[in-house]
Amino acid sequence: MTERGTTGPQIHRTVADLRRALAAERTGGRRIALVPTMGALHEGHLSLVRKGFALADAVVVSIFVNPTQFAPHEDFDAYPRTEASDVDKLAAFGVGHVFAPSAREMYPDGFCTAVSLGGPALGLETDFRPHFFSGVAVVVAKLLLAVLPDVAVFGEKDYQQLLVIRQLVRDLNMPVEIVGAPTLRETDGLAMSSRNAYLDPQARRTAATLYATLADTAARLAADPGDLAALDDGCRRLEQAGFRVDYLALRDAATLAPLEAASDRPRRLLVAAWLGQTRLIDNIPA
Ligand code: AMP
């Protein structure tokens, strides 16, 4: 089931084929990095691949649009699927292995295991997408156990997800180092995302307001850490620009817990907002 172009990565469709190929890759103590993705690769994903090569000898990229992290009304069917061009991009980076399983390979008949999450999974995304992190946690656990990488790289773009995965790996004693990578942005500040492809030209211009609002709100909070009215003003600005805001929230950067009064712990400003049918998320330190 493993496929190979003339020069590109091997494409593995089953866990068994992937494991066989990686056993050979691991000889001589070579280190392996995993970069999990849902495909439709952009420069942000490729920056994770670059980081993977800085940390390991071989990089495995998974491409899997995971059905269990989408609710029935969400964009699973519409999510962009561009495997051939994704593989070309990865070939240019020297990626040796792509794991692109079917949903049936990942969730065969009778699959019934779930993971119950707390801590950083509580609130924020979970308030609006209650199914989301349990789907992510199961698929990431399966990917980590299929690849058994030395290190796995995740983007800070999905900051809550990064903390949930760190917690999962710590709690289950998974022998892998989780490394976070900074968010790559377009020139107007919009965080790169596969979902940006949903935006029409006018929405794309408006979308820049999301990062501008985060940056200006964080600047106000830096000038006066107690100026929590900055959050209400940020929400209003987004709504005036045409967004429907799920949340604009200031949280403890390490735990995502609501802030204790007068705490001087690092903080993170996180936002999720809709432009038409497209939901965008972003975050920065604050
Ligand atoms: P996705 O394909 O959207 O599930 O993302 C796969 C990985 O790429 C996740 O770890 C994301 O956090 C990361 N990622 C997505 N967008 C960016 C970006 N703009 N900069 C850096 N990493 C990103």
Coordinates of N, CA and C in Angstrom, one line a residue, residues 188-276:
D188 N -0.4 41.3 5.9 CA -1.3 42.2 6.7 C -1.5 41.6 8.1
G189 N -0.9 40.6 8.5 CA -1.0 40.1 9.9 C -1.9 38.8 10.0
L190 N -2.8 38.6 9.0 CA -3.7 37.4 9.1 C -2.9 36.2 9.3
A191 N -3.2 35.4 10.3 CA -2.5 34.1 10.5 C -2.8 33.2 9.3
M192 N -1.8 32.6 8.7 CA -2.0 31.6 7.6 C -2.9 30.5 8.1
S193 N -3.8 30.1 7.3 CA -4.7 29.0 7.7 C -5.3 28.4 6.4
S194 N -5.5 27.1 6.4 CA -6.2 26.4 5.3 C -7.6 27.0 5.1
R195 N -8.2 27.5 6.2 CA -9.6 28.0 6.0 C -9.6 29.4 5.4
N196 N -8.5 30.1 5.3 CA -8.5 31.4 4.7 C -8.9 31.3 3.2
A197 N -8.8 30.1 2.6 CA -9.2 29.9 1.2 C -10.8 30.1 1.1
Y198 N -11.5 30.0 2.2 CA -12.9 30.2 2.2 C -13.3 31.6 2.0
L199 N -12.4 32.6 2.3 CA -12.7 34.0 2.3 C -12.8 34.6 0.9
D200 N -13.9 35.3 0.6 CA -13.9 36.0 -0.7 C -13.0 37.3 -0.5
P201 N -12.7 38.0 -1.6 CA -11.8 39.1 -1.5 C -12.1 40.1 -0.5
Q202 N -13.4 40.5 -0.4 CA -13.8 41.5 0.6 C -13.6 40.9 2.1
A203 N -14.0 39.7 2.3 CA -13.8 39.1 3.6 C -12.4 39.0 3.9
R204 N -11.6 38.7 2.9 CA -10.1 38.5 3.1 C -9.5 39.8 3.6
R205 N -10.0 41.0 3.0 CA -9.5 42.3 3.5 C -9.9 42.5 4.9
T206 N -11.2 42.2 5.2 CA -11.7 42.4 6.6 C -10.9 41.6 7.6
A207 N -10.5 40.4 7.2 CA -9.9 39.4 8.1 C -8.7 40.0 8.8
A208 N -8.0 40.9 8.1 CA -6.8 41.5 8.7 C -7.1 42.2 10.0
T209 N -8.4 42.6 10.2 CA -8.7 43.3 11.5 C -8.6 42.4 12.7
L210 N -8.6 41.1 12.4 CA -8.5 40.1 13.6 C -7.2 40.3 14.3
Y211 N -6.1 40.2 13.5 CA -4.8 40.4 14.1 C -4.6 41.8 14.6
A212 N -5.0 42.8 13.8 CA -4.8 44.2 14.2 C -5.5 44.4 15.6
T213 N -6.6 43.8 15.8 CA -7.4 44.0 17.1 C -6.6 43.2 18.2
L214 N -6.1 42.1 17.9 CA -5.3 41.4 18.9 C -4.1 42.2 19.3
A215 N -3.4 42.7 18.3 CA -2.1 43.5 18.5 C -2.4 44.7 19.3
D216 N -3.5 45.5 19.0 CA -3.8 46.7 19.6 C -4.3 46.4 21.1
T217 N -5.1 45.4 21.2 CA -5.5 45.0 22.6 C -4.4 44.6 23.5
A218 N -3.5 43.8 22.9 CA -2.3 43.4 23.7 C -1.4 44.6 24.1
A219 N -1.3 45.6 23.2 CA -0.5 46.8 23.4 C -1.2 47.6 24.6
R220 N -2.5 47.7 24.6 CA -3.2 48.4 25.7 C -2.9 47.7 27.0
L221 N -3.0 46.4 27.0 CA -2.8 45.6 28.2 C -1.4 45.6 28.7
A222 N -0.4 45.8 27.7 CA 1.0 45.9 28.1 C 1.2 47.3 28.8
A223 N 0.5 48.3 28.3 CA 0.6 49.6 28.9 C 0.0 49.7 30.3
D224 N -1.1 48.9 30.4 CA -1.9 48.9 31.7 C -2.5 47.5 31.9
P225 N -1.7 46.6 32.6 CA -2.2 45.2 32.7 C -3.6 45.1 33.3
G226 N -4.1 46.1 34.0 CA -5.4 46.0 34.6 C -6.5 46.5 33.7
D227 N -6.2 47.0 32.5 CA -7.1 47.6 31.6 C -8.0 46.6 30.8
L228 N -8.8 45.9 31.6 CA -9.6 44.8 31.0 C -10.7 45.3 30.1
A229 N -11.0 46.7 30.1 CA -12.0 47.2 29.2 C -11.4 47.1 27.8
A230 N -10.1 46.9 27.6 CA -9.6 46.7 26.3 C -10.2 45.5 25.6
L231 N -10.6 44.5 26.4 CA -11.2 43.3 25.8 C -12.6 43.7 25.2
D232 N -13.4 44.5 25.9 CA -14.7 44.9 25.4 C -14.5 45.7 24.2
D233 N -13.6 46.6 24.2 CA -13.4 47.5 23.1 C -12.9 46.7 21.9
G234 N -12.1 45.7 22.1 CA -11.6 44.8 21.0 C -12.8 44.1 20.4
C235 N -13.7 43.5 21.2 CA -14.9 42.8 20.7 C -15.7 43.8 19.9
R236 N -15.9 45.0 20.4 CA -16.8 46.0 19.6 C -16.1 46.3 18.3
R237 N -14.8 46.5 18.3 CA -14.2 46.8 17.0 C -14.3 45.6 16.0
L238 N -14.2 44.4 16.5 CA -14.4 43.2 15.6 C -15.8 43.2 15.0
E239 N -16.8 43.5 15.9 CA -18.2 43.4 15.5 C -18.5 44.5 14.5
Q240 N -17.9 45.7 14.7 CA -18.1 46.8 13.8 C -17.5 46.5 12.4
A241 N -16.4 45.7 12.4 CA -15.8 45.3 11.1 C -16.6 44.2 10.4
G242 N -17.5 43.6 11.1 CA -18.4 42.6 10.5 C -18.2 41.2 11.0
F243 N -17.4 41.0 12.1 CA -17.2 39.7 12.7 C -18.3 39.4 13.6
R244 N -18.6 38.1 13.8 CA -19.4 37.6 15.0 C -18.4 36.9 15.9
V245 N -18.3 37.5 17.1 CA -17.2 37.0 18.0 C -17.6 35.9 18.9
D246 N -16.9 34.8 18.9 CA -17.2 33.7 19.8 C -16.5 34.1 21.2
Y247 N -15.2 34.4 21.1 CA -14.6 34.9 22.3 C -13.4 35.8 22.0
L248 N -13.1 36.7 22.9 CA -11.8 37.4 22.9 C -11.4 37.4 24.3
A249 N -10.4 36.6 24.7 CA -10.2 36.3 26.1 C -8.7 36.4 26.5
L250 N -8.5 36.9 27.7 CA -7.2 36.9 28.2 C -7.0 35.8 29.3
R251 N -6.0 34.9 29.1 CA -5.9 33.8 30.0 C -4.5 33.6 30.4
D252 N -4.3 32.8 31.5 CA -3.0 32.4 31.9 C -2.3 31.6 30.7
A253 N -1.1 32.0 30.3 CA -0.5 31.4 29.1 C -0.1 30.0 29.3
A254 N 0.1 29.6 30.5 CA 0.6 28.2 30.7 C -0.5 27.2 30.9
T255 N -1.7 27.7 31.5 CA -2.8 26.8 31.8 C -4.1 27.1 31.1
L256 N -4.2 28.3 30.6 CA -5.4 28.8 30.0 C -6.5 29.0 31.0
A257 N -6.2 28.9 32.3 CA -7.1 29.3 33.4 C -7.4 30.7 33.3
P258 N -8.7 31.1 33.8 CA -8.9 32.5 33.9 C -7.9 33.2 34.9
L259 N -7.7 34.5 34.7 CA -6.6 35.1 35.4 C -6.9 35.4 36.9
E260 N -6.0 35.1 37.7 CA -6.1 35.6 39.1 C -5.8 37.1 39.1
A261 N -6.5 37.8 40.0 CA -6.3 39.2 40.1 C -4.8 39.5 40.5
A262 N -4.2 40.5 39.9 CA -2.9 40.9 40.3 C -1.8 39.8 40.1
S263 N -2.1 38.9 39.2 CA -1.1 37.9 38.9 C -0.1 38.5 37.9
D264 N 1.2 38.1 38.1 CA 2.2 38.6 37.1 C 2.7 37.4 36.2
R265 N 1.9 36.4 36.1 CA 2.2 35.3 35.2 C 2.0 35.6 33.8
P266 N 2.8 35.0 32.9 CA 2.6 35.3 31.4 C 1.1 35.1 31.0
R267 N 0.7 35.9 30.1 CA -0.7 35.9 29.7 C -0.8 35.7 28.2
R268 N -2.0 35.2 27.7 CA -2.2 34.9 26.3 C -3.5 35.5 25.9
L269 N -3.6 36.2 24.9 CA -4.8 36.8 24.4 C -5.3 35.9 23.2
L270 N -6.5 35.4 23.3 CA -7.0 34.4 22.3 C -8.3 34.9 21.7
V271 N -8.5 34.7 20.4 CA -9.7 35.1 19.8 C -10.3 34.0 18.8
A272 N -11.6 33.9 18.8 CA -12.2 33.1 17.7 C -13.4 34.0 17.3
A273 N -13.5 34.1 15.9 CA -14.6 34.9 15.4 C -15.0 34.5 14.0
W274 N -16.2 34.7 13.7 CA -16.8 34.3 12.4 C -16.8 35.5 11.4
L275 N -16.4 35.2 10.2 CA -16.7 36.2 9.1 C -17.6 35.4 8.1
G276 N -18.8 35.7 8.1 CA -19.8 34.9 7.3 C -19.8 33.5 7.8

